PDB file of C-alpha atoms in Angstrom:
ATOM      1  CA  THR A   1     174.510  -3.250  57.117  1.00  0.00           C
ATOM      2  CA  LEU A   2     176.297  -1.685  60.017  1.00  0.00           C
ATOM      3  CA  ARG A   3     179.271   0.401  58.953  1.00  0.00           C
ATOM      4  CA  VAL A   4     181.974   2.149  60.945  1.00  0.00           C
ATOM      5  CA  GLU A   5     180.265   5.509  60.282  1.00  0.00           C
ATOM      6  CA  HIS A   6     177.163   4.288  62.100  1.00  0.00           C
ATOM      7  CA  LEU A   7     179.177   3.354  65.171  1.00  0.00           C
ATOM      8  CA  LEU A   8     180.915   6.713  65.132  1.00  0.00           C
ATOM      9  CA  LYS A   9     177.579   8.524  64.854  1.00  0.00           C
ATOM     10  CA  ILE A  10     176.225   6.548  67.801  1.00  0.00           C
ATOM     11  CA  GLY A  11     179.358   7.324  69.830  1.00  0.00           C
ATOM     12  CA  PHE A  12     179.148  11.009  68.983  1.00  0.00           C
ATOM     13  CA  ALA A  13     175.442  11.142  69.847  1.00  0.00           C
ATOM     14  CA  PHE A  14     176.146   9.506  73.204  1.00  0.00           C
ATOM     15  CA  PHE A  15     178.864  11.979  74.148  1.00  0.00           C
ATOM     16  CA  ALA A  16     176.992  14.956  72.712  1.00  0.00           C
ATOM     17  CA  GLU A  17     173.976  14.173  74.876  1.00  0.00           C
ATOM     18  CA  LEU A  18     175.948  13.223  77.974  1.00  0.00           C
ATOM     19  CA  GLY A  19     175.160  16.621  79.415  1.00  0.00           C
ATOM     20  CA  HIS A  20     171.706  15.945  80.754  1.00  0.00           C
ATOM     21  CA  PRO A  21     170.777  12.724  82.559  1.00  0.00           C
ATOM     22  CA  LEU A  22     174.222  11.323  83.202  1.00  0.00           C
ATOM     23  CA  GLY A  23     175.789  14.758  83.490  1.00  0.00           C
ATOM     24  CA  ARG A  24     173.744  15.425  86.638  1.00  0.00           C
ATOM     25  CA  ILE A  25     175.637  12.638  88.405  1.00  0.00           C
ATOM     26  CA  ILE A  26     179.046  13.453  86.944  1.00  0.00           C
ATOM     27  CA  VAL A  27     178.775  17.207  87.460  1.00  0.00           C
ATOM     28  CA  ARG A  28     178.987  16.844  91.226  1.00  0.00           C
ATOM     29  CA  GLU A  29     182.539  15.578  90.907  1.00  0.00           C
ATOM     30  CA  MET A  30     183.849  17.778  88.079  1.00  0.00           C
ATOM     31  CA  HIS A  31     183.941  21.514  87.481  1.00  0.00           C
ATOM     32  CA  PRO A  32     181.492  22.531  84.692  1.00  0.00           C
ATOM     33  CA  ILE A  33     184.281  24.051  82.570  1.00  0.00           C
ATOM     34  CA  LEU A  34     186.317  20.841  82.730  1.00  0.00           C
ATOM     35  CA  LEU A  35     183.247  18.726  81.961  1.00  0.00           C
ATOM     36  CA  GLY A  36     182.267  20.942  79.018  1.00  0.00           C
ATOM     37  CA  THR A  37     185.807  20.888  77.640  1.00  0.00           C
ATOM     38  CA  MET A  38     186.050  17.097  77.920  1.00  0.00           C
ATOM     39  CA  SER A  39     182.695  16.622  76.195  1.00  0.00           C
ATOM     40  CA  LEU A  40     183.751  18.868  73.317  1.00  0.00           C
ATOM     41  CA  LEU A  41     187.159  17.211  72.909  1.00  0.00           C
ATOM     42  CA  ILE A  42     185.623  13.734  72.818  1.00  0.00           C
ATOM     43  CA  GLY A  43     183.073  14.942  70.274  1.00  0.00           C
ATOM     44  CA  LEU A  44     185.824  16.494  68.149  1.00  0.00           C
ATOM     45  CA  PHE A  45     187.838  13.266  68.265  1.00  0.00           C
ATOM     46  CA  VAL A  46     184.827  11.230  67.102  1.00  0.00           C
ATOM     47  CA  LEU A  47     184.020  13.744  64.347  1.00  0.00           C
ATOM     48  CA  VAL A  48     187.586  13.790  63.006  1.00  0.00           C
ATOM     49  CA  ILE A  49     187.616   9.988  62.866  1.00  0.00           C
ATOM     50  CA  TYR A  50     184.286  10.036  61.039  1.00  0.00           C
ATOM     51  CA  MET A  51     185.547  12.700  58.600  1.00  0.00           C
ATOM     52  CA  LEU A  52     188.634  10.600  57.874  1.00  0.00           C
ATOM     53  CA  CYS A  53     186.571   7.429  57.363  1.00  0.00           C
ATOM     54  CA  THR A  54     184.129   9.100  54.967  1.00  0.00           C
ATOM     55  CA  GLY A  55     186.676  11.132  52.997  1.00  0.00           C
ATOM     56  CA  ARG A  56     185.160  14.461  54.033  1.00  0.00           C
ATOM     57  CA  MET A  57     188.450  15.781  55.403  1.00  0.00           C
ATOM     58  CA  LYS A  58     189.139  17.242  51.923  1.00  0.00           C
ATOM     59  CA  MET A  59     186.041  19.439  52.284  1.00  0.00           C
ATOM     60  CA  LEU A  60     187.349  20.684  55.614  1.00  0.00           C
ATOM     61  CA  LEU A  61     190.694  21.628  54.114  1.00  0.00           C
ATOM     62  CA  GLY A  62     188.983  23.323  51.156  1.00  0.00           C
ATOM     63  CA  MET A  63     186.724  25.552  53.252  1.00  0.00           C
ATOM     64  CA  LYS A  64     187.120  29.331  52.886  1.00  0.00           C
ATOM     65  CA  HIS A  65     189.205  30.990  55.606  1.00  0.00           C
ATOM     66  CA  ARG A  66     186.380  33.381  56.565  1.00  0.00           C
ATOM     67  CA  ASP A  67     183.917  30.506  56.951  1.00  0.00           C
ATOM     68  CA  MET A  68     186.432  28.599  59.087  1.00  0.00           C
ATOM     69  CA  LEU A  69     186.782  31.581  61.427  1.00  0.00           C
ATOM     70  CA  MET A  70     183.002  32.038  61.613  1.00  0.00           C
ATOM     71  CA  SER A  71     182.535  28.327  62.327  1.00  0.00           C
ATOM     72  CA  ALA A  72     185.140  28.418  65.066  1.00  0.00           C
ATOM     73  CA  GLY A  73     183.631  31.578  66.563  1.00  0.00           C
ATOM     74  CA  ILE A  74     180.071  30.325  66.728  1.00  0.00           C
ATOM     75  CA  GLY A  75     181.370  26.964  67.901  1.00  0.00           C
ATOM     76  CA  VAL A  76     183.114  28.477  70.889  1.00  0.00           C
ATOM     77  CA  PHE A  77     180.018  30.506  71.612  1.00  0.00           C
ATOM     78  CA  GLY A  78     177.431  27.818  70.897  1.00  0.00           C
ATOM     79  CA  PHE A  79     179.090  24.616  72.010  1.00  0.00           C
ATOM     80  CA  PHE A  80     181.575  25.663  74.673  1.00  0.00           C
ATOM     81  CA  PHE A  81     179.454  28.282  76.467  1.00  0.00           C
ATOM     82  CA  PHE A  82     176.343  26.131  76.069  1.00  0.00           C
ATOM     83  CA  GLN A  83     178.101  23.205  77.758  1.00  0.00           C
ATOM     84  CA  ILE A  84     179.413  25.362  80.608  1.00  0.00           C
ATOM     85  CA  LEU A  85     176.028  26.982  81.195  1.00  0.00           C
ATOM     86  CA  THR A  86     174.170  23.660  81.049  1.00  0.00           C
ATOM     87  CA  PHE A  87     176.523  21.886  83.437  1.00  0.00           C
ATOM     88  CA  SER A  88     176.535  24.912  85.758  1.00  0.00           C
ATOM     89  CA  ALA A  89     172.734  24.848  85.760  1.00  0.00           C
ATOM     90  CA  LEU A  90     172.661  21.101  86.444  1.00  0.00           C
ATOM     91  CA  SER A  91     174.877  21.603  89.471  1.00  0.00           C
ATOM     92  CA  ARG A  92     172.269  23.996  90.922  1.00  0.00           C
ATOM     93  CA  ILE A  93     168.811  22.906  89.739  1.00  0.00           C
ATOM     94  CA  PRO A  94     166.950  19.629  89.206  1.00  0.00           C
ATOM     95  CA  ALA A  95     167.500  17.985  85.820  1.00  0.00           C
ATOM     96  CA  SER A  96     163.759  18.237  85.081  1.00  0.00           C
ATOM     97  CA  VAL A  97     163.779  22.028  85.456  1.00  0.00           C
ATOM     98  CA  ASN A  98     166.937  22.264  83.342  1.00  0.00           C
ATOM     99  CA  ALA A  99     165.401  20.063  80.637  1.00  0.00           C
ATOM    100  CA  PHE A 100     162.392  22.340  80.352  1.00  0.00           C
ATOM    101  CA  LEU A 101     164.366  25.598  80.409  1.00  0.00           C
ATOM    102  CA  ILE A 102     166.956  24.406  77.875  1.00  0.00           C
ATOM    103  CA  ASN A 103     164.184  23.349  75.514  1.00  0.00           C
ATOM    104  CA  THR A 104     162.730  26.848  75.493  1.00  0.00           C
ATOM    105  CA  SER A 105     165.430  27.472  72.881  1.00  0.00           C
ATOM    106  CA  VAL A 106     162.786  26.902  70.177  1.00  0.00           C
ATOM    107  CA  VAL A 107     161.161  30.171  71.244  1.00  0.00           C
ATOM    108  CA  TYR A 108     164.443  32.067  70.979  1.00  0.00           C
ATOM    109  CA  ILE A 109     165.311  30.423  67.664  1.00  0.00           C
ATOM    110  CA  ALA A 110     161.957  31.430  66.169  1.00  0.00           C
ATOM    111  CA  PHE A 111     162.402  35.009  67.404  1.00  0.00           C
ATOM    112  CA  LEU A 112     166.017  35.297  66.206  1.00  0.00           C
ATOM    113  CA  ALA A 113     165.194  33.712  62.841  1.00  0.00           C
ATOM    114  CA  ALA A 114     162.522  36.374  62.323  1.00  0.00           C
ATOM    115  CA  VAL A 115     164.832  39.222  63.361  1.00  0.00           C
ATOM    116  CA  VAL A 116     168.212  38.113  61.955  1.00  0.00           C
ATOM    117  CA  LEU A 117     167.276  35.920  58.984  1.00  0.00           C
ATOM    118  CA  LYS A 118     164.041  37.803  58.179  1.00  0.00           C
ATOM    119  CA  GLU A 119     162.113  34.520  58.238  1.00  0.00           C
ATOM    120  CA  ARG A 120     158.363  34.725  58.476  1.00  0.00           C
ATOM    121  CA  ILE A 121     156.935  32.873  61.475  1.00  0.00           C
ATOM    122  CA  PRO A 122     153.453  31.570  60.603  1.00  0.00           C
ATOM    123  CA  VAL A 123     150.764  31.542  63.294  1.00  0.00           C
ATOM    124  CA  LYS A 124     150.609  27.733  63.022  1.00  0.00           C
ATOM    125  CA  ARG A 125     154.276  27.519  64.037  1.00  0.00           C
ATOM    126  CA  ILE A 126     153.720  29.798  67.033  1.00  0.00           C
ATOM    127  CA  ILE A 127     150.787  27.649  68.139  1.00  0.00           C
ATOM    128  CA  ALA A 128     152.886  24.509  67.660  1.00  0.00           C
ATOM    129  CA  ILE A 129     155.712  25.949  69.788  1.00  0.00           C
ATOM    130  CA  VAL A 130     153.297  26.889  72.585  1.00  0.00           C
ATOM    131  CA  LEU A 131     151.661  23.436  72.484  1.00  0.00           C
ATOM    132  CA  ALA A 132     155.074  21.752  72.494  1.00  0.00           C
ATOM    133  CA  LEU A 133     156.157  23.711  75.560  1.00  0.00           C
ATOM    134  CA  ILE A 134     152.904  22.877  77.351  1.00  0.00           C
ATOM    135  CA  GLY A 135     153.336  19.213  76.420  1.00  0.00           C
ATOM    136  CA  MET A 136     156.893  19.287  77.659  1.00  0.00           C
ATOM    137  CA  LEU A 137     155.679  20.648  81.007  1.00  0.00           C
ATOM    138  CA  PHE A 138     153.315  17.687  81.297  1.00  0.00           C
ATOM    139  CA  VAL A 139     156.037  15.178  80.417  1.00  0.00           C
ATOM    140  CA  VAL A 140     158.834  16.673  82.523  1.00  0.00           C
ATOM    141  CA  PHE A 141     156.678  17.474  85.536  1.00  0.00           C
ATOM    142  CA  ASN A 142     154.231  14.543  85.315  1.00  0.00           C
ATOM    143  CA  ARG A 143     154.390  14.045  89.070  1.00  0.00           C
ATOM    144  CA  GLY A 144     153.906  17.685  89.963  1.00  0.00           C
ATOM    145  CA  PHE A 145     156.202  20.537  90.836  1.00  0.00           C
ATOM    146  CA  HIS A 146     157.571  19.090  94.058  1.00  0.00           C
ATOM    147  CA  PHE A 147     161.298  19.605  94.589  1.00  0.00           C
ATOM    148  CA  GLN A 148     163.485  18.345  97.419  1.00  0.00           C
ATOM    149  CA  ARG A 149     164.964  21.808  97.855  1.00  0.00           C
ATOM    150  CA  ALA A 150     164.253  25.336  96.671  1.00  0.00           C
ATOM    151  CA  VAL A 151     164.982  25.946  92.998  1.00  0.00           C
ATOM    152  CA  ASP A 152     168.101  28.096  92.606  1.00  0.00           C
ATOM    153  CA  LEU A 153     167.373  31.170  90.452  1.00  0.00           C
ATOM    154  CA  LEU A 154     171.008  31.428  89.358  1.00  0.00           C
ATOM    155  CA  GLY A 155     170.797  27.837  88.093  1.00  0.00           C
ATOM    156  CA  CYS A 156     167.631  28.737  86.178  1.00  0.00           C
ATOM    157  CA  LEU A 157     169.400  31.779  84.723  1.00  0.00           C
ATOM    158  CA  PHE A 158     172.326  29.584  83.604  1.00  0.00           C
ATOM    159  CA  SER A 159     169.867  27.241  81.920  1.00  0.00           C
ATOM    160  CA  VAL A 160     167.973  30.032  80.122  1.00  0.00           C
ATOM    161  CA  LEU A 161     171.264  31.623  79.025  1.00  0.00           C
ATOM    162  CA  GLY A 162     172.314  28.213  77.706  1.00  0.00           C
ATOM    163  CA  ALA A 163     169.133  28.077  75.634  1.00  0.00           C
ATOM    164  CA  ILE A 164     169.750  31.597  74.308  1.00  0.00           C
ATOM    165  CA  VAL A 165     173.400  30.834  73.473  1.00  0.00           C
ATOM    166  CA  PHE A 166     172.361  27.672  71.610  1.00  0.00           C
ATOM    167  CA  SER A 167     169.706  29.677  69.742  1.00  0.00           C
ATOM    168  CA  ILE A 168     172.229  32.274  68.611  1.00  0.00           C
ATOM    169  CA  TYR A 169     174.535  29.462  67.474  1.00  0.00           C
ATOM    170  CA  SER A 170     171.701  27.832  65.530  1.00  0.00           C
ATOM    171  CA  VAL A 171     170.573  30.980  63.734  1.00  0.00           C
ATOM    172  CA  LEU A 172     174.076  32.199  62.850  1.00  0.00           C
ATOM    173  CA  GLY A 173     175.084  28.678  61.860  1.00  0.00           C
ATOM    174  CA  LYS A 174     172.284  28.534  59.308  1.00  0.00           C
ATOM    175  CA  LYS A 175     174.082  31.116  57.178  1.00  0.00           C
ATOM    176  CA  LEU A 176     177.241  29.012  57.189  1.00  0.00           C
ATOM    177  CA  LEU A 177     175.300  25.894  56.233  1.00  0.00           C
ATOM    178  CA  GLU A 178     174.037  27.581  53.087  1.00  0.00           C
ATOM    179  CA  ARG A 179     177.617  27.577  51.753  1.00  0.00           C
ATOM    180  CA  ASN A 180     179.254  24.604  53.472  1.00  0.00           C
ATOM    181  CA  ASP A 181     178.770  20.944  54.358  1.00  0.00           C
ATOM    182  CA  PRO A 182     177.056  20.689  57.774  1.00  0.00           C
ATOM    183  CA  LEU A 183     179.500  18.126  59.130  1.00  0.00           C
ATOM    184  CA  VAL A 184     182.469  20.288  58.157  1.00  0.00           C
ATOM    185  CA  VAL A 185     180.971  23.311  59.936  1.00  0.00           C
ATOM    186  CA  VAL A 186     180.264  21.249  63.078  1.00  0.00           C
ATOM    187  CA  THR A 187     183.756  19.791  63.077  1.00  0.00           C
ATOM    188  CA  ILE A 188     185.339  23.232  63.067  1.00  0.00           C
ATOM    189  CA  ALA A 189     182.791  24.580  65.531  1.00  0.00           C
TER     190      ALA A 189
END
């Protein structure tokens, strides 16, 4: 049966993913910082409602002070800067180029997980990442690499930096998730 939590999850997913297809249209009218801030505030509002409805607010209040600060810090870095960089990129480059560059984050996550978390990256995973990126090129650029205007290198840099910022958030966030409920960490972040 459909419960209120399901509707809240759908609403959060919609606003969390607003940044790409629809964001390309909206970003022409709004400054990227304002757009990123609005997206985060709407997401926070939806998450707080969900936490209240599911009784998880107690977990939030019981979280260690150090973990709260770490969650807030990586949240500002990972969510806020990611949003600004993504929307800035979308204002300069085609959405298809941004989609590909943002999704290179899997490469950075694998690298950072090996360096920071000391995770072993099997050869099969490296092959899978390479194949996924090649497949993504085919899907995103299925009609060729024809653009209406020259691709802005600064926009590409914003997009790649967005992928790197999200990767750092993901790897550092993994340590927090070992000790805390994922939804609580995301709410604070």
